[in-house]
Amino acid sequence: MTETKLPILYSFRRCPYAMRARLAIAYSGIKLELREIVLRNKPEEMLAISPKGTVPVLQLPSGEVIDESIDIMRWALAQHDPNDWYSEPYIPAIESLITQNDESFKPWLDRYKYADRYPEQSETYYRNQCEAWFKTLESLLEANKGFLVTDQITLADMALLPFIRQCAHVDLAWFESTQYTQLQNWLNRFKDSELFSNIMQKYPAWQRDDPKTLFP
């Protein structure tokens, strides 16, 4: 019997871009082969299909390659979206939040997390820039009963959560002492969820001759 060919996902456990891709894939119930990589020793197979060398990279059985995390999320939800994460009426608001997060907030997050690499300003200065985004999200969460766009999870929540988690964990004691209670509750619900637990399991680095690691 011919073996069914599965999609292949190159991933790195702690990368927020890879996390958001795994979240959508696990939620949609798509089965694939997971290849956990080591960033300092990227496999030739991944670089051959995506020379930019960043994760996640999804290779479909057809040979098509998707190597932007948000495109992988959209692809997964197009296959199966049981709880309407990407419901048509909310798509403009969802996409706007993702764009703001990825283009405006993420550069400040990088400077805050790696402040020693950006000595032009202090860590506190970079954190203050991140706080502007926290304030926006806090207001949205308050208005939408604990979610970002409407009164239930959407793609926006799941696309942003890994980045807010990363930012919070730069100095978790500070984050937990702030007035952003809606944001704290939103993040804690996520970290306590079965979905998050499932996508954060540890896997050994992929080797060419290893048996396939199936995900989720």
PDB file of C-alpha atoms in Angstrom:
ATOM      1  CA  MET A   1       0.000   0.000   0.000  1.00  0.00           C
ATOM      2  CA  THR A   2       1.322   3.440  -0.938  1.00  0.00           C
ATOM      3  CA  GLU A   3       2.010   5.658   2.061  1.00  0.00           C
ATOM      4  CA  THR A   4      -0.050   8.852   2.127  1.00  0.00           C
ATOM      5  CA  LYS A   5       2.236  11.842   1.755  1.00  0.00           C
ATOM      6  CA  LEU A   6       1.838  14.383   4.553  1.00  0.00           C
ATOM      7  CA  PRO A   7       2.605  18.091   4.666  1.00  0.00           C
ATOM      8  CA  ILE A   8       5.957  18.838   6.316  1.00  0.00           C
ATOM      9  CA  LEU A   9       6.361  21.656   8.847  1.00  0.00           C
ATOM     10  CA  TYR A  10       9.806  22.935   9.779  1.00  0.00           C
ATOM     11  CA  SER A  11       9.479  24.539  13.185  1.00  0.00           C
ATOM     12  CA  PHE A  12      11.347  25.786  16.246  1.00  0.00           C
ATOM     13  CA  ARG A  13       9.523  25.337  19.528  1.00  0.00           C
ATOM     14  CA  ARG A  14      10.109  28.759  21.103  1.00  0.00           C
ATOM     15  CA  CYS A  15       9.768  30.944  18.008  1.00  0.00           C
ATOM     16  CA  PRO A  16       6.499  32.919  18.209  1.00  0.00           C
ATOM     17  CA  TYR A  17       6.034  32.755  14.444  1.00  0.00           C
ATOM     18  CA  ALA A  18       6.345  28.972  14.529  1.00  0.00           C
ATOM     19  CA  MET A  19       4.083  28.826  17.578  1.00  0.00           C
ATOM     20  CA  ARG A  20       1.286  30.668  15.795  1.00  0.00           C
ATOM     21  CA  ALA A  21       1.558  28.278  12.839  1.00  0.00           C
ATOM     22  CA  ARG A  22       1.386  25.234  15.104  1.00  0.00           C
ATOM     23  CA  LEU A  23      -1.611  26.724  16.928  1.00  0.00           C
ATOM     24  CA  ALA A  24      -3.623  26.983  13.723  1.00  0.00           C
ATOM     25  CA  ILE A  25      -2.561  23.543  12.520  1.00  0.00           C
ATOM     26  CA  ALA A  26      -3.419  21.864  15.828  1.00  0.00           C
ATOM     27  CA  TYR A  27      -6.756  23.700  16.014  1.00  0.00           C
ATOM     28  CA  SER A  28      -7.692  22.719  12.472  1.00  0.00           C
ATOM     29  CA  GLY A  29      -6.805  19.075  13.115  1.00  0.00           C
ATOM     30  CA  ILE A  30      -4.447  18.772  10.154  1.00  0.00           C
ATOM     31  CA  LYS A  31      -1.977  15.908  10.482  1.00  0.00           C
ATOM     32  CA  LEU A  32       1.534  16.551   9.249  1.00  0.00           C
ATOM     33  CA  GLU A  33       5.176  15.673   9.721  1.00  0.00           C
ATOM     34  CA  LEU A  34       6.929  17.985  12.177  1.00  0.00           C
ATOM     35  CA  ARG A  35      10.618  18.678  11.745  1.00  0.00           C
ATOM     36  CA  GLU A  36      11.997  20.529  14.760  1.00  0.00           C
ATOM     37  CA  ILE A  37      15.125  22.421  13.768  1.00  0.00           C
ATOM     38  CA  VAL A  38      18.097  24.006  15.500  1.00  0.00           C
ATOM     39  CA  LEU A  39      18.493  27.594  14.294  1.00  0.00           C
ATOM     40  CA  ARG A  40      22.283  27.483  14.265  1.00  0.00           C
ATOM     41  CA  ASN A  41      22.263  24.287  12.162  1.00  0.00           C
ATOM     42  CA  LYS A  42      19.380  24.588   9.705  1.00  0.00           C
ATOM     43  CA  PRO A  43      18.788  21.489   7.581  1.00  0.00           C
ATOM     44  CA  GLU A  44      19.648  21.652   3.894  1.00  0.00           C
ATOM     45  CA  GLU A  45      16.178  20.326   3.061  1.00  0.00           C
ATOM     46  CA  MET A  46      14.566  23.424   4.587  1.00  0.00           C
ATOM     47  CA  LEU A  47      16.986  25.882   3.004  1.00  0.00           C
ATOM     48  CA  ALA A  48      16.457  24.270  -0.398  1.00  0.00           C
ATOM     49  CA  ILE A  49      12.743  25.099  -0.340  1.00  0.00           C
ATOM     50  CA  SER A  50      12.964  28.380   1.612  1.00  0.00           C
ATOM     51  CA  PRO A  51      16.378  30.042   1.259  1.00  0.00           C
ATOM     52  CA  LYS A  52      15.523  32.869   3.679  1.00  0.00           C
ATOM     53  CA  GLY A  53      16.099  30.322   6.448  1.00  0.00           C
ATOM     54  CA  THR A  54      13.387  31.347   8.907  1.00  0.00           C
ATOM     55  CA  VAL A  55      10.696  29.219  10.500  1.00  0.00           C
ATOM     56  CA  PRO A  56       7.994  28.173  10.069  1.00  0.00           C
ATOM     57  CA  VAL A  57       8.151  26.587   6.636  1.00  0.00           C
ATOM     58  CA  LEU A  58       5.316  24.381   5.408  1.00  0.00           C
ATOM     59  CA  GLN A  59       5.781  22.123   2.389  1.00  0.00           C
ATOM     60  CA  LEU A  60       2.559  20.677   1.007  1.00  0.00           C
ATOM     61  CA  PRO A  61       2.355  17.263  -0.697  1.00  0.00           C
ATOM     62  CA  SER A  62       1.933  19.107  -4.019  1.00  0.00           C
ATOM     63  CA  GLY A  63       5.362  20.698  -3.505  1.00  0.00           C
ATOM     64  CA  GLU A  64       3.926  24.142  -2.769  1.00  0.00           C
ATOM     65  CA  VAL A  65       5.841  25.953  -0.018  1.00  0.00           C
ATOM     66  CA  ILE A  66       4.322  28.421   2.450  1.00  0.00           C
ATOM     67  CA  ASP A  67       6.960  30.184   4.514  1.00  0.00           C
ATOM     68  CA  GLU A  68       5.117  33.050   6.195  1.00  0.00           C
ATOM     69  CA  SER A  69       3.504  32.170   9.517  1.00  0.00           C
ATOM     70  CA  ILE A  70       0.290  34.083   8.964  1.00  0.00           C
ATOM     71  CA  ASP A  71      -0.137  32.476   5.542  1.00  0.00           C
ATOM     72  CA  ILE A  72       0.230  29.062   7.174  1.00  0.00           C
ATOM     73  CA  MET A  73      -2.472  30.034   9.675  1.00  0.00           C
ATOM     74  CA  ARG A  74      -4.803  31.151   6.891  1.00  0.00           C
ATOM     75  CA  TRP A  75      -4.085  27.967   4.942  1.00  0.00           C
ATOM     76  CA  ALA A  76      -4.879  25.784   7.968  1.00  0.00           C
ATOM     77  CA  LEU A  77      -8.153  27.586   8.655  1.00  0.00           C
ATOM     78  CA  ALA A  78      -9.129  27.288   4.996  1.00  0.00           C
ATOM     79  CA  GLN A  79      -8.931  23.496   5.463  1.00  0.00           C
ATOM     80  CA  HIS A  80     -10.977  23.427   8.673  1.00  0.00           C
ATOM     81  CA  ASP A  81     -12.158  26.243  10.949  1.00  0.00           C
ATOM     82  CA  PRO A  82     -14.639  24.620  13.354  1.00  0.00           C
ATOM     83  CA  ASN A  83     -15.096  27.620  15.656  1.00  0.00           C
ATOM     84  CA  ASP A  84     -15.035  30.374  13.016  1.00  0.00           C
ATOM     85  CA  TRP A  85     -11.704  31.919  13.946  1.00  0.00           C
ATOM     86  CA  TYR A  86     -11.680  33.618  10.532  1.00  0.00           C
ATOM     87  CA  SER A  87     -15.315  34.598  10.179  1.00  0.00           C
ATOM     88  CA  GLU A  88     -15.965  36.864   7.184  1.00  0.00           C
ATOM     89  CA  PRO A  89     -17.464  39.871   9.044  1.00  0.00           C
ATOM     90  CA  TYR A  90     -14.382  40.169  11.276  1.00  0.00           C
ATOM     91  CA  ILE A  91     -11.625  39.668   8.702  1.00  0.00           C
ATOM     92  CA  PRO A  92     -10.781  43.389   8.253  1.00  0.00           C
ATOM     93  CA  ALA A  93     -10.392  43.899  12.017  1.00  0.00           C
ATOM     94  CA  ILE A  94      -8.410  40.656  12.351  1.00  0.00           C
ATOM     95  CA  GLU A  95      -6.036  41.558   9.552  1.00  0.00           C
ATOM     96  CA  SER A  96      -5.543  45.095  10.854  1.00  0.00           C
ATOM     97  CA  LEU A  97      -4.488  43.851  14.290  1.00  0.00           C
ATOM     98  CA  ILE A  98      -2.102  41.279  12.840  1.00  0.00           C
ATOM     99  CA  THR A  99      -0.480  43.903  10.613  1.00  0.00           C
ATOM    100  CA  GLN A 100      -0.045  46.324  13.523  1.00  0.00           C
ATOM    101  CA  ASN A 101       1.403  43.562  15.688  1.00  0.00           C
ATOM    102  CA  ASP A 102       3.860  42.286  13.097  1.00  0.00           C
ATOM    103  CA  GLU A 103       4.949  45.600  11.590  1.00  0.00           C
ATOM    104  CA  SER A 104       4.798  48.058  14.502  1.00  0.00           C
ATOM    105  CA  PHE A 105       4.943  46.119  17.786  1.00  0.00           C
ATOM    106  CA  LYS A 106       7.360  43.326  16.872  1.00  0.00           C
ATOM    107  CA  PRO A 107      10.356  45.630  16.187  1.00  0.00           C
ATOM    108  CA  TRP A 108       9.936  47.191  19.650  1.00  0.00           C
ATOM    109  CA  LEU A 109       9.577  43.733  21.195  1.00  0.00           C
ATOM    110  CA  ASP A 110      12.898  42.704  19.626  1.00  0.00           C
ATOM    111  CA  ARG A 111      14.600  45.781  21.047  1.00  0.00           C
ATOM    112  CA  TYR A 112      13.112  45.217  24.476  1.00  0.00           C
ATOM    113  CA  LYS A 113      13.998  41.515  24.573  1.00  0.00           C
ATOM    114  CA  TYR A 114      17.523  42.082  23.250  1.00  0.00           C
ATOM    115  CA  ALA A 115      18.149  45.567  24.639  1.00  0.00           C
ATOM    116  CA  ASP A 116      21.897  44.943  24.913  1.00  0.00           C
ATOM    117  CA  ARG A 117      22.014  44.721  21.107  1.00  0.00           C
ATOM    118  CA  TYR A 118      20.352  48.123  20.772  1.00  0.00           C
ATOM    119  CA  PRO A 119      22.341  50.435  23.073  1.00  0.00           C
ATOM    120  CA  GLU A 120      20.864  53.567  21.469  1.00  0.00           C
ATOM    121  CA  GLN A 121      18.139  53.500  24.141  1.00  0.00           C
ATOM    122  CA  SER A 122      17.529  51.809  27.492  1.00  0.00           C
ATOM    123  CA  GLU A 123      15.547  48.635  28.082  1.00  0.00           C
ATOM    124  CA  THR A 124      12.956  50.751  29.899  1.00  0.00           C
ATOM    125  CA  TYR A 125      12.583  52.985  26.855  1.00  0.00           C
ATOM    126  CA  TYR A 126      11.920  49.963  24.629  1.00  0.00           C
ATOM    127  CA  ARG A 127       9.480  48.526  27.157  1.00  0.00           C
ATOM    128  CA  ASN A 128       7.590  51.810  27.173  1.00  0.00           C
ATOM    129  CA  GLN A 129       7.164  51.549  23.407  1.00  0.00           C
ATOM    130  CA  CYS A 130       5.762  48.024  23.858  1.00  0.00           C
ATOM    131  CA  GLU A 131       3.347  49.368  26.445  1.00  0.00           C
ATOM    132  CA  ALA A 132       1.596  51.493  23.843  1.00  0.00           C
ATOM    133  CA  TRP A 133       0.457  48.227  22.221  1.00  0.00           C
ATOM    134  CA  PHE A 134      -0.489  46.765  25.595  1.00  0.00           C
ATOM    135  CA  LYS A 135      -2.800  49.733  26.172  1.00  0.00           C
ATOM    136  CA  THR A 136      -4.494  49.228  22.811  1.00  0.00           C
ATOM    137  CA  LEU A 137      -5.023  45.526  23.458  1.00  0.00           C
ATOM    138  CA  GLU A 138      -6.217  46.135  27.009  1.00  0.00           C
ATOM    139  CA  SER A 139      -8.977  48.414  25.684  1.00  0.00           C
ATOM    140  CA  LEU A 140     -10.015  45.903  23.031  1.00  0.00           C
ATOM    141  CA  LEU A 141     -10.139  43.068  25.549  1.00  0.00           C
ATOM    142  CA  GLU A 142     -12.292  45.123  27.872  1.00  0.00           C
ATOM    143  CA  ALA A 143     -14.669  46.066  25.063  1.00  0.00           C
ATOM    144  CA  ASN A 144     -14.961  42.515  23.714  1.00  0.00           C
ATOM    145  CA  LYS A 145     -15.392  40.532  26.938  1.00  0.00           C
ATOM    146  CA  GLY A 146     -11.878  39.147  27.072  1.00  0.00           C
ATOM    147  CA  PHE A 147     -11.084  38.783  23.370  1.00  0.00           C
ATOM    148  CA  LEU A 148      -9.630  41.117  20.774  1.00  0.00           C
ATOM    149  CA  VAL A 149     -12.201  41.399  18.003  1.00  0.00           C
ATOM    150  CA  THR A 150     -15.496  39.955  19.194  1.00  0.00           C
ATOM    151  CA  ASP A 151     -16.711  38.003  22.222  1.00  0.00           C
ATOM    152  CA  GLN A 152     -14.916  34.813  21.189  1.00  0.00           C
ATOM    153  CA  ILE A 153     -11.517  33.692  19.928  1.00  0.00           C
ATOM    154  CA  THR A 154     -10.543  34.785  16.442  1.00  0.00           C
ATOM    155  CA  LEU A 155      -7.417  34.394  14.380  1.00  0.00           C
ATOM    156  CA  ALA A 156      -6.251  37.740  15.782  1.00  0.00           C
ATOM    157  CA  ASP A 157      -6.106  36.381  19.347  1.00  0.00           C
ATOM    158  CA  MET A 158      -4.072  33.360  18.331  1.00  0.00           C
ATOM    159  CA  ALA A 159      -1.797  35.249  15.952  1.00  0.00           C
ATOM    160  CA  LEU A 160      -0.884  37.817  18.632  1.00  0.00           C
ATOM    161  CA  LEU A 161      -0.718  35.660  21.757  1.00  0.00           C
ATOM    162  CA  PRO A 162       2.755  34.142  21.172  1.00  0.00           C
ATOM    163  CA  PHE A 163       4.248  37.630  20.802  1.00  0.00           C
ATOM    164  CA  ILE A 164       2.564  39.048  23.891  1.00  0.00           C
ATOM    165  CA  ARG A 165       3.743  35.974  25.794  1.00  0.00           C
ATOM    166  CA  GLN A 166       7.307  36.581  24.630  1.00  0.00           C
ATOM    167  CA  CYS A 167       7.136  40.233  25.636  1.00  0.00           C
ATOM    168  CA  ALA A 168       5.611  39.483  29.041  1.00  0.00           C
ATOM    169  CA  HIS A 169       8.303  36.934  29.804  1.00  0.00           C
ATOM    170  CA  VAL A 170      11.153  39.384  29.310  1.00  0.00           C
ATOM    171  CA  ASP A 171      10.294  40.553  32.844  1.00  0.00           C
ATOM    172  CA  LEU A 172       7.298  38.562  34.024  1.00  0.00           C
ATOM    173  CA  ALA A 173       7.319  40.070  37.522  1.00  0.00           C
ATOM    174  CA  TRP A 174       7.018  43.534  35.987  1.00  0.00           C
ATOM    175  CA  PHE A 175       4.251  42.454  33.602  1.00  0.00           C
ATOM    176  CA  GLU A 176       2.244  40.839  36.400  1.00  0.00           C
ATOM    177  CA  SER A 177       2.551  44.002  38.497  1.00  0.00           C
ATOM    178  CA  THR A 178       1.034  46.247  35.826  1.00  0.00           C
ATOM    179  CA  GLN A 179      -2.521  47.519  35.495  1.00  0.00           C
ATOM    180  CA  TYR A 180      -3.108  45.435  32.351  1.00  0.00           C
ATOM    181  CA  THR A 181      -5.397  42.942  34.057  1.00  0.00           C
ATOM    182  CA  GLN A 182      -7.385  42.084  30.940  1.00  0.00           C
ATOM    183  CA  LEU A 183      -4.166  41.348  29.070  1.00  0.00           C
ATOM    184  CA  GLN A 184      -2.835  39.267  31.958  1.00  0.00           C
ATOM    185  CA  ASN A 185      -6.041  37.201  32.129  1.00  0.00           C
ATOM    186  CA  TRP A 186      -6.108  36.733  28.350  1.00  0.00           C
ATOM    187  CA  LEU A 187      -2.504  35.546  28.337  1.00  0.00           C
ATOM    188  CA  ASN A 188      -2.949  33.252  31.348  1.00  0.00           C
ATOM    189  CA  ARG A 189      -6.012  31.584  29.826  1.00  0.00           C
ATOM    190  CA  PHE A 190      -3.930  30.880  26.767  1.00  0.00           C
ATOM    191  CA  LYS A 191      -0.961  29.509  28.718  1.00  0.00           C
ATOM    192  CA  ASP A 192      -3.289  27.272  30.745  1.00  0.00           C
ATOM    193  CA  SER A 193      -5.096  25.922  27.672  1.00  0.00           C
ATOM    194  CA  GLU A 194      -4.845  22.391  26.338  1.00  0.00           C
ATOM    195  CA  LEU A 195      -4.111  23.795  22.880  1.00  0.00           C
ATOM    196  CA  PHE A 196      -1.059  25.670  24.134  1.00  0.00           C
ATOM    197  CA  SER A 197       0.147  22.610  26.039  1.00  0.00           C
ATOM    198  CA  ASN A 198      -0.205  20.493  22.905  1.00  0.00           C
ATOM    199  CA  ILE A 199       1.812  22.792  20.676  1.00  0.00           C
ATOM    200  CA  MET A 200       4.604  23.296  23.210  1.00  0.00           C
ATOM    201  CA  GLN A 201       5.639  19.661  23.584  1.00  0.00           C
ATOM    202  CA  LYS A 202       9.382  19.171  23.204  1.00  0.00           C
ATOM    203  CA  TYR A 203      10.761  17.233  20.260  1.00  0.00           C
ATOM    204  CA  PRO A 204      14.348  16.299  19.436  1.00  0.00           C
ATOM    205  CA  ALA A 205      16.006  18.122  16.563  1.00  0.00           C
ATOM    206  CA  TRP A 206      15.139  16.483  13.268  1.00  0.00           C
ATOM    207  CA  GLN A 207      17.722  14.253  11.636  1.00  0.00           C
ATOM    208  CA  ARG A 208      17.448  13.027   8.071  1.00  0.00           C
ATOM    209  CA  ASP A 209      17.160   9.329   8.939  1.00  0.00           C
ATOM    210  CA  ASP A 210      14.802   9.730  11.895  1.00  0.00           C
ATOM    211  CA  PRO A 211      11.317   8.184  11.875  1.00  0.00           C
ATOM    212  CA  LYS A 212       8.620  10.723  11.100  1.00  0.00           C
ATOM    213  CA  THR A 213       7.325  12.830  13.983  1.00  0.00           C
ATOM    214  CA  LEU A 214       3.595  13.331  13.532  1.00  0.00           C
ATOM    215  CA  PHE A 215       1.887  16.519  14.697  1.00  0.00           C
ATOM    216  CA  PRO A 216      -0.380  17.235  16.467  1.00  0.00           C
TER     217      PRO A 216
END
